[in-house]
PDB file of C-alpha atoms in Angstrom:
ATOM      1  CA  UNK A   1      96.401 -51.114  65.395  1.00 52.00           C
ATOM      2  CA  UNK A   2      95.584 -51.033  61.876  1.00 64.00           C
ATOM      3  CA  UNK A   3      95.994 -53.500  59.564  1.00 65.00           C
ATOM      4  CA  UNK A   4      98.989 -51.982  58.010  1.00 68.00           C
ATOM      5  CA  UNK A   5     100.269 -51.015  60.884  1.00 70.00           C
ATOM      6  CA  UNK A   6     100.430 -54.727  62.004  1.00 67.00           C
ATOM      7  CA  UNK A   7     102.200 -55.835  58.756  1.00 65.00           C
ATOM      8  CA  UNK A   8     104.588 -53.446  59.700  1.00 73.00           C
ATOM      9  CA  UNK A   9     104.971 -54.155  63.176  1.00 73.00           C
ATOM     10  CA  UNK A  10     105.342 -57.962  62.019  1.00 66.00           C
ATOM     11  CA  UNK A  11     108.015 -56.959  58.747  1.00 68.00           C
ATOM     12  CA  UNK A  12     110.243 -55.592  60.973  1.00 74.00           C
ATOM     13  CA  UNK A  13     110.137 -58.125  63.810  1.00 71.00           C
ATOM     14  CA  UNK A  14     110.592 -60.721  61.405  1.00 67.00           C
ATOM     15  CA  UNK A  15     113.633 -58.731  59.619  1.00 67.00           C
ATOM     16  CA  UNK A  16     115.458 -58.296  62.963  1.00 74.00           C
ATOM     17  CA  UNK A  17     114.425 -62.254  63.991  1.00 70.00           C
ATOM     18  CA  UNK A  18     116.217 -63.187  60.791  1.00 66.00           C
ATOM     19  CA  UNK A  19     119.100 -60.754  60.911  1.00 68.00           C
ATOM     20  CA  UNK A  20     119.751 -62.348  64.380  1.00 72.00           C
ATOM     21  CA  UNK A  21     119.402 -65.835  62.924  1.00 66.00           C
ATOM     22  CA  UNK A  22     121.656 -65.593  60.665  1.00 64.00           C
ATOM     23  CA  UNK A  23     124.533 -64.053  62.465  1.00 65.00           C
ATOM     24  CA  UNK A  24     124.116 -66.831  65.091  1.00 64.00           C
ATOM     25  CA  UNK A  25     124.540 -69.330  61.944  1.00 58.00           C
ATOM     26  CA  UNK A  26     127.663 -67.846  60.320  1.00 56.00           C
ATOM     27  CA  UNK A  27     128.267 -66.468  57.215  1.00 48.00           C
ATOM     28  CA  UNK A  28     128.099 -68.169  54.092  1.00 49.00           C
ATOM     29  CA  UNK A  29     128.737 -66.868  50.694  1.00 43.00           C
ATOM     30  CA  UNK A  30     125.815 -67.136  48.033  1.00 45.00           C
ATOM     31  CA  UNK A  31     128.334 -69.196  46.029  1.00 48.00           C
ATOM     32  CA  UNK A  32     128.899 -72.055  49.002  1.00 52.00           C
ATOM     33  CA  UNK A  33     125.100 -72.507  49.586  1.00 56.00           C
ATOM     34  CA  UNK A  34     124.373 -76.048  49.230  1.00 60.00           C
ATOM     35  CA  UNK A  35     120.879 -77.415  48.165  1.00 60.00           C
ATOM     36  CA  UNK A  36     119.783 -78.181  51.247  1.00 63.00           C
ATOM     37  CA  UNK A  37     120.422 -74.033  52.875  1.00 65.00           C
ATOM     38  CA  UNK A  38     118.486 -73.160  49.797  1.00 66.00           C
ATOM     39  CA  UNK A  39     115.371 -75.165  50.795  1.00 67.00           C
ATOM     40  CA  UNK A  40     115.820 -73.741  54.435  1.00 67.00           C
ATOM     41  CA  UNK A  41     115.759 -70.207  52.892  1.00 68.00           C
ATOM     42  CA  UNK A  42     112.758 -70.505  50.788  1.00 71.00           C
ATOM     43  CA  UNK A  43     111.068 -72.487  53.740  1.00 71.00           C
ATOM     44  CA  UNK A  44     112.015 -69.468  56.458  1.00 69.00           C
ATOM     45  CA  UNK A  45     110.645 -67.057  54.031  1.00 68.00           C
ATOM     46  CA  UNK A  46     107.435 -68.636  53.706  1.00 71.00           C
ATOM     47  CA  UNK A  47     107.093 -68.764  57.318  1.00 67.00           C
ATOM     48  CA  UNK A  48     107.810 -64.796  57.350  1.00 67.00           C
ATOM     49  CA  UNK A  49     105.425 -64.355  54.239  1.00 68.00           C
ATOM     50  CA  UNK A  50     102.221 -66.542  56.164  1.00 66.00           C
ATOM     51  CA  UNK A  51     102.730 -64.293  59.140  1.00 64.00           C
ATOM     52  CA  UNK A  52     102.509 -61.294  57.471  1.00 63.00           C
ATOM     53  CA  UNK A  53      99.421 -61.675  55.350  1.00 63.00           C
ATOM     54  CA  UNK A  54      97.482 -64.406  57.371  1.00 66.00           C
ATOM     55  CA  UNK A  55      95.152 -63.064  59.887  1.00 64.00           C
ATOM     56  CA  UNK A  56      95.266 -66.366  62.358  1.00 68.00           C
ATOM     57  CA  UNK A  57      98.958 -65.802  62.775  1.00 65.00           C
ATOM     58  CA  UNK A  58      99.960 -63.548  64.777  1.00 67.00           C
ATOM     59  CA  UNK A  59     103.551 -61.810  65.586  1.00 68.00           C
ATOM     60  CA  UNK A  60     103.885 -64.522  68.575  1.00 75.00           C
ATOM     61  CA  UNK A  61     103.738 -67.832  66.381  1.00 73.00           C
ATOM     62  CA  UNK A  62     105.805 -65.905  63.625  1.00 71.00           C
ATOM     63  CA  UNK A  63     108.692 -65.727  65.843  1.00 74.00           C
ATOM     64  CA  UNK A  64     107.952 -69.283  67.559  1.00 77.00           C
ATOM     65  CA  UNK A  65     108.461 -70.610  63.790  1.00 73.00           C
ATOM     66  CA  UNK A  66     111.608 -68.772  62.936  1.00 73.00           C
ATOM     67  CA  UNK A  67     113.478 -69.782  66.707  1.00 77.00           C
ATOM     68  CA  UNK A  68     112.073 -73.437  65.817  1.00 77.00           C
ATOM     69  CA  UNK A  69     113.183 -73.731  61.839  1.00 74.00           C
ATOM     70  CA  UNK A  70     116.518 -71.430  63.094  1.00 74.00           C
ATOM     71  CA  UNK A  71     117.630 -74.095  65.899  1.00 79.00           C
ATOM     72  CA  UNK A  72     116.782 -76.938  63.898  1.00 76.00           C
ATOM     73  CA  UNK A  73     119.202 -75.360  61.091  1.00 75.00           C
ATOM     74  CA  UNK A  74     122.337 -75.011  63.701  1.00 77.00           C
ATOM     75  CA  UNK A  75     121.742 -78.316  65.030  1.00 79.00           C
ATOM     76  CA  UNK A  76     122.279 -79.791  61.556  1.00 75.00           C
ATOM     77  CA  UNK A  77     124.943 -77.849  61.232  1.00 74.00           C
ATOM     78  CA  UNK A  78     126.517 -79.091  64.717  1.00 77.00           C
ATOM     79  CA  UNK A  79     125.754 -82.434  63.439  1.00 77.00           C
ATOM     80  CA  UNK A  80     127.762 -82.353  60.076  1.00 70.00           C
ATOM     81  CA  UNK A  81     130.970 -80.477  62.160  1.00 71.00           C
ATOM     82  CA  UNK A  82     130.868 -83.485  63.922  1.00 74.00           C
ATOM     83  CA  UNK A  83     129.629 -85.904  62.627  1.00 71.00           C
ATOM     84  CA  UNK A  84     131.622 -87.209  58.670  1.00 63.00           C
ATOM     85  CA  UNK A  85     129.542 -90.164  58.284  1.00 67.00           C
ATOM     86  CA  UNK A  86     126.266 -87.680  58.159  1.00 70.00           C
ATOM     87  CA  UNK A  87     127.875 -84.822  56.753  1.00 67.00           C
ATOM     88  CA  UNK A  88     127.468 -86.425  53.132  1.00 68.00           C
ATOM     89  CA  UNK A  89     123.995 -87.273  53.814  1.00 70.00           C
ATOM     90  CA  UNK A  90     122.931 -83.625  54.203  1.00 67.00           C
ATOM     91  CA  UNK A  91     125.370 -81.473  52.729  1.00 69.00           C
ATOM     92  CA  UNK A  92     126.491 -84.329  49.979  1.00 72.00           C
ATOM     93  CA  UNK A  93     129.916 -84.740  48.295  1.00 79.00           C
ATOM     94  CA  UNK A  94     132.175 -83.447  45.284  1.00 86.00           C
ATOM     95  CA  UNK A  95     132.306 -85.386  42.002  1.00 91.00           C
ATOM     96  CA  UNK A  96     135.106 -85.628  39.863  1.00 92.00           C
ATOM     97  CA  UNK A  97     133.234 -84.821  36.406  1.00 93.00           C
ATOM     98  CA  UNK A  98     136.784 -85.159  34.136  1.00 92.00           C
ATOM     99  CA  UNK A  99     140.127 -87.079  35.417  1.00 91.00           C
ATOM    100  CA  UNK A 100     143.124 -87.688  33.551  1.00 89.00           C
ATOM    101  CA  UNK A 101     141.813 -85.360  30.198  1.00 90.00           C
ATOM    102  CA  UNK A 102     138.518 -87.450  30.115  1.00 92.00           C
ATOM    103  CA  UNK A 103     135.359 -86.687  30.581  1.00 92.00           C
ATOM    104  CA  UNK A 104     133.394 -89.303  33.027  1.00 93.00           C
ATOM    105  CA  UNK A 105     130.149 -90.058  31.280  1.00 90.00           C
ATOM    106  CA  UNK A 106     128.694 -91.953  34.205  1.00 91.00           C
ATOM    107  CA  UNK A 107     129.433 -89.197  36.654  1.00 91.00           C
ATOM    108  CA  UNK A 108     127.533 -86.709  34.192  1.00 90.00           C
ATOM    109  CA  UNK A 109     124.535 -88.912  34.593  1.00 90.00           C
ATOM    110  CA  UNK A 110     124.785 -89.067  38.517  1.00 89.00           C
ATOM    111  CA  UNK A 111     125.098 -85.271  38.626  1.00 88.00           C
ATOM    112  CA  UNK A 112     122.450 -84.975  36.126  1.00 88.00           C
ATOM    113  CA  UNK A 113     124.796 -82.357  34.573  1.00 89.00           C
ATOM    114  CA  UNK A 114     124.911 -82.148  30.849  1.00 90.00           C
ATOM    115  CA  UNK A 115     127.911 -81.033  28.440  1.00 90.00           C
ATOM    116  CA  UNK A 116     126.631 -77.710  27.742  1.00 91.00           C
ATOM    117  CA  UNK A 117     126.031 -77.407  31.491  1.00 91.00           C
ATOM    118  CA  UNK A 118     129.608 -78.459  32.105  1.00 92.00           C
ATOM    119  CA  UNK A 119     131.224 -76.008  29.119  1.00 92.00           C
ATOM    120  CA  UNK A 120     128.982 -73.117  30.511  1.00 92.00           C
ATOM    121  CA  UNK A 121     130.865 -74.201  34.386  1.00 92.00           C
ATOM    122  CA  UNK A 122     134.286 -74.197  32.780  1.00 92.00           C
ATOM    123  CA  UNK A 123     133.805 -70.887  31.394  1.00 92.00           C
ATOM    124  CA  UNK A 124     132.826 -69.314  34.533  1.00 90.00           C
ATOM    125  CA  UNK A 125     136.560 -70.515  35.394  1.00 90.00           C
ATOM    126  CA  UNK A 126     138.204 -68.744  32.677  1.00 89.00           C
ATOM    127  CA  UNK A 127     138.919 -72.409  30.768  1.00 90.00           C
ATOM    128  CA  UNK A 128     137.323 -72.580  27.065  1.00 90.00           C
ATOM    129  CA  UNK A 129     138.143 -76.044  25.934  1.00 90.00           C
ATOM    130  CA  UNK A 130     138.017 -79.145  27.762  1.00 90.00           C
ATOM    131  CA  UNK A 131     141.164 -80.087  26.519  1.00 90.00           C
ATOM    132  CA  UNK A 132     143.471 -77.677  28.831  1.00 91.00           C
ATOM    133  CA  UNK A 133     141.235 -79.960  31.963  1.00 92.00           C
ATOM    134  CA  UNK A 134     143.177 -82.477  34.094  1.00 91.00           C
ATOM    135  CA  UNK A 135     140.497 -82.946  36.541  1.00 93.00           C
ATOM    136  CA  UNK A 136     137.463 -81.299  36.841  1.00 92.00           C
ATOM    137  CA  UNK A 137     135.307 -81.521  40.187  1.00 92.00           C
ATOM    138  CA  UNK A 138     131.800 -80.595  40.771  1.00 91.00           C
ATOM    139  CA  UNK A 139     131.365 -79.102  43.990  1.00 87.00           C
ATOM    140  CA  UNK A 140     128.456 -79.894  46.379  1.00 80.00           C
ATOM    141  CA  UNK A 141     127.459 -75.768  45.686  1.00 76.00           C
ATOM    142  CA  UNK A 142     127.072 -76.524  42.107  1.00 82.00           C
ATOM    143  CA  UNK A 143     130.350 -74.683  41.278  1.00 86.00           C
ATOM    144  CA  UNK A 144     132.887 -76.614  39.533  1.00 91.00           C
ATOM    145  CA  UNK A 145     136.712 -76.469  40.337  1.00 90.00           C
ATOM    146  CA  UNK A 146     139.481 -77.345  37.829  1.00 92.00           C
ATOM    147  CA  UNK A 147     142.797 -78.320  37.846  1.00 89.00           C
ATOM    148  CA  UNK A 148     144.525 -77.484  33.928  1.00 90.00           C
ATOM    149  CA  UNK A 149     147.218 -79.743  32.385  1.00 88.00           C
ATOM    150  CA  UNK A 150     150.951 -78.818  32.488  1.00 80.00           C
ATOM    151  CA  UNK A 151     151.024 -77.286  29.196  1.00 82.00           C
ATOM    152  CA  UNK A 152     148.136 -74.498  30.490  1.00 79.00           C
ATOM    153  CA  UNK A 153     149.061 -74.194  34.110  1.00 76.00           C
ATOM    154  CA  UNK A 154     151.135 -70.720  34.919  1.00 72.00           C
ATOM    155  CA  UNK A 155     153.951 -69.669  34.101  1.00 69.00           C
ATOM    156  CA  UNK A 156     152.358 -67.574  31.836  1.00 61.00           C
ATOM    157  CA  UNK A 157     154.210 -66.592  28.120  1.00 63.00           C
ATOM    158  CA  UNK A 158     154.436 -63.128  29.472  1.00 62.00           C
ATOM    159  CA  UNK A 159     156.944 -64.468  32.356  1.00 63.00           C
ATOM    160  CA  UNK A 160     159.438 -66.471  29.919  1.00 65.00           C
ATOM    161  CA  UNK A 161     158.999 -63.313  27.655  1.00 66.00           C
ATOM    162  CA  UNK A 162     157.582 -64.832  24.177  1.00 62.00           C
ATOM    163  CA  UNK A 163     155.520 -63.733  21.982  1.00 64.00           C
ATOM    164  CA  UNK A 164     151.768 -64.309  22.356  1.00 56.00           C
ATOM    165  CA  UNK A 165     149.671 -65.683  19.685  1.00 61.00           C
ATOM    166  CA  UNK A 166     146.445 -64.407  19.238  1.00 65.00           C
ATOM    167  CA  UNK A 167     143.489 -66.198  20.859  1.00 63.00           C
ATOM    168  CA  UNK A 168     141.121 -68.559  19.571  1.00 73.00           C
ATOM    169  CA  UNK A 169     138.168 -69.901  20.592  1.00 78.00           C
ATOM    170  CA  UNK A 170     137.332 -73.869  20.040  1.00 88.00           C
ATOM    171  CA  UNK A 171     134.359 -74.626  18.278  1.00 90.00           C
ATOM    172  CA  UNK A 172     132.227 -77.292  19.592  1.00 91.00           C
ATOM    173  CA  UNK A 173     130.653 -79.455  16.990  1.00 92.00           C
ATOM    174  CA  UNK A 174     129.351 -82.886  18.464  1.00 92.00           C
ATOM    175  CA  UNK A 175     127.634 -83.673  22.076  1.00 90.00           C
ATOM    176  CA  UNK A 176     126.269 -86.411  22.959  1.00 88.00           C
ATOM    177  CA  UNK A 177     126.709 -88.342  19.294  1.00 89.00           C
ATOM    178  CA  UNK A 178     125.158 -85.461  17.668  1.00 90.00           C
ATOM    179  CA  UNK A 179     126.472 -82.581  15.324  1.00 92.00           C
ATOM    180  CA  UNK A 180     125.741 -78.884  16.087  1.00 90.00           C
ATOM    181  CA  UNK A 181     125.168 -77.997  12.822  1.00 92.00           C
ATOM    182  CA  UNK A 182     124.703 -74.656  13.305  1.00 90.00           C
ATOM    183  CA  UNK A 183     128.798 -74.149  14.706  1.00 90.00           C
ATOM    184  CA  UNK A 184     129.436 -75.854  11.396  1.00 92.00           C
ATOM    185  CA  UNK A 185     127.701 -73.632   8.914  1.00 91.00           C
ATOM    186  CA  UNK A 186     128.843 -69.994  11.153  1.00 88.00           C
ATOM    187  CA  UNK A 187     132.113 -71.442  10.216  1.00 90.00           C
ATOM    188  CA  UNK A 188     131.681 -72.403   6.504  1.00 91.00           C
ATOM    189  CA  UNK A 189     132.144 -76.285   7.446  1.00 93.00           C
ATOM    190  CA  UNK A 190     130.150 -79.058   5.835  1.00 92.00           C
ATOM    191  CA  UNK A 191     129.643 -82.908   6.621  1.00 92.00           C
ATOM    192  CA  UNK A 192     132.156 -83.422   4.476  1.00 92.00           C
ATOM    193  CA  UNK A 193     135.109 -81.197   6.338  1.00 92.00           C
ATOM    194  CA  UNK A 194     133.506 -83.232   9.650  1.00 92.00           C
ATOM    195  CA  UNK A 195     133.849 -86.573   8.725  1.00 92.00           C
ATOM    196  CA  UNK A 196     137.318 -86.313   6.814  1.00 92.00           C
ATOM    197  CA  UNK A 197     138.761 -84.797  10.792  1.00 91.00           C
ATOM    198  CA  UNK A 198     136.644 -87.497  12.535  1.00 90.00           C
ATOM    199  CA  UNK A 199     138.622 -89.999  10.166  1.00 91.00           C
ATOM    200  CA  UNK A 200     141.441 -88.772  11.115  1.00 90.00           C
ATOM    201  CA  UNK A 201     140.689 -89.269  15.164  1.00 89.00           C
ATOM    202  CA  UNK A 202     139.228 -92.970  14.249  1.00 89.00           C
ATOM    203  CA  UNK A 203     135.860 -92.386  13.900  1.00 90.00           C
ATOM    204  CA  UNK A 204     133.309 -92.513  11.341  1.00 88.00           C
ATOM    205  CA  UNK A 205     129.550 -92.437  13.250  1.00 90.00           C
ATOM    206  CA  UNK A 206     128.481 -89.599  14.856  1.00 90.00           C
ATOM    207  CA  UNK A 207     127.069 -92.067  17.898  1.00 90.00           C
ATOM    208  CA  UNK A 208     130.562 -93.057  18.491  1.00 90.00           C
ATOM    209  CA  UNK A 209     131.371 -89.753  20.079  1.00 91.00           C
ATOM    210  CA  UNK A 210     130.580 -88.046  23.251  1.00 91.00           C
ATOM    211  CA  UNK A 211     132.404 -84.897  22.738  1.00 91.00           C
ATOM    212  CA  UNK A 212     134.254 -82.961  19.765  1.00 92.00           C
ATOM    213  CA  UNK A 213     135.575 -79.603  19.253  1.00 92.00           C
ATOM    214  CA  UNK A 214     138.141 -77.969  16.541  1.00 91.00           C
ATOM    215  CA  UNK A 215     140.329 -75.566  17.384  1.00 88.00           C
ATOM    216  CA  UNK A 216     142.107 -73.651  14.960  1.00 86.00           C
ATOM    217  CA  UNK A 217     146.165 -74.399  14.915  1.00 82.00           C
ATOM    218  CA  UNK A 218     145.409 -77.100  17.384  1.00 86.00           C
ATOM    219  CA  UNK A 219     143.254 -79.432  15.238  1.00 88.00           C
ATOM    220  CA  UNK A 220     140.147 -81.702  16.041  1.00 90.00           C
ATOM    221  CA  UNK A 221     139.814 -83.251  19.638  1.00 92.00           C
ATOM    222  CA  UNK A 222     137.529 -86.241  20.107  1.00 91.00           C
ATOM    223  CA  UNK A 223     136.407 -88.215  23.042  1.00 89.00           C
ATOM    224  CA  UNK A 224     134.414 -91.285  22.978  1.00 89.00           C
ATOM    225  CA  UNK A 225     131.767 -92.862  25.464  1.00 82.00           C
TER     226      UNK A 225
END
């Protein structure tokens, strides 16, 4: 056989092998894939990718590899159905990232998750300011789920029948005790306009504050370290 002819051979041996693998393993959504079934991806396709193009590996160890990496996978996975005390260990454990309206700093730092990080998560879960947040949890998937205050929770306007105001987006203009100057000027703000609302929250350094945003109608919303 060729040498094409034997990557082939080996592709397809290795596609079905997989295939197989991972119907024996269960499904799991892309979005549920925790850090450590992402290293066991990457690591199975490496074993696939050394078989293919490596002349001193043959179809015979490929397979060997896969069955070897595949059982020690479902064992794992026995072990955290059945096991609580390890199943942190491996597959780790949801954070709360904001409780009761406020943002935990500390938990940021443990996550090593950072406030544009955490706007860009609430976004993806149709919730533009952090004010509407009761609790916000970071899932061991990297996926963040949120539970919204009273005032933001359904019923919607549209099922008590009044009128819906038009929709504004908050502006965020300090993180981390610094200004984003640039939200300021596409807005026609100045220091001036920043400090007179940060006043008006109780605060007059910059440092002071973890997180700001104005909204329009809704006014300036401040949290501190």
């Amino acid at each position: 056989m060729n040498e094409f002819g034997q990557i082939a051979v080996e592709l397809i041996v290795g596609y079905i092998a997989l295939f197989i693998m991972a119907k024996i393993l269960g499904r799991t959504q892309i979005t549920q894939i925790t850090p450590f079934d992402f290293i066991s991806a990457l690591v199975l396709g490496e074993l696939i990718g050394n078989g293919l193009y490596d002349a001193n590996v043959g179809l015979a160890q490929v397979l060997f590899a896969i069955a070897l990496w595949g059982l020690l996978i479902y064992a794992t996975e026995m072990i955290t159905q059945k096991k609580k005390e390890l199943r942190e260990l491996l597959e780790g454990k949801p954070v709360i990232v904001i409780s009761k309206g406020k943002i935990l700093y500390d938990a940021l730092k443990k996550t090593k998750l950072d406030l544009n990080q955490l706007q860009h998560l609430l976004r993806s879960r149709n919730v533009f300011s952090i004010r509407e947040v009761e609790y916000a949890i970071l899932e061991t998937d990297g996926t963040v789920s949120v539970m919204k205050k009273a005032p933001y929770e359904q019923p919607t306007r549209q099922d008590h029948n009044i009128s819906a105001s038009e929709a504004v987006l908050p502006v965020t203009v300090i993180i981390d005790g610094e200004v984003i100057w640039d939200n300021l000027r596409e807005n026609g703000w100045d220091e001036q306009w920043l400090k007179k609302h940060m006043r008006h929250a109780g605060f007059e350094n910059y440092s002071d504050i973890l997180y700001a945003e104005w909204q329009d109608g809704k006014g300036m919303h401040v949290q501190s370290y």
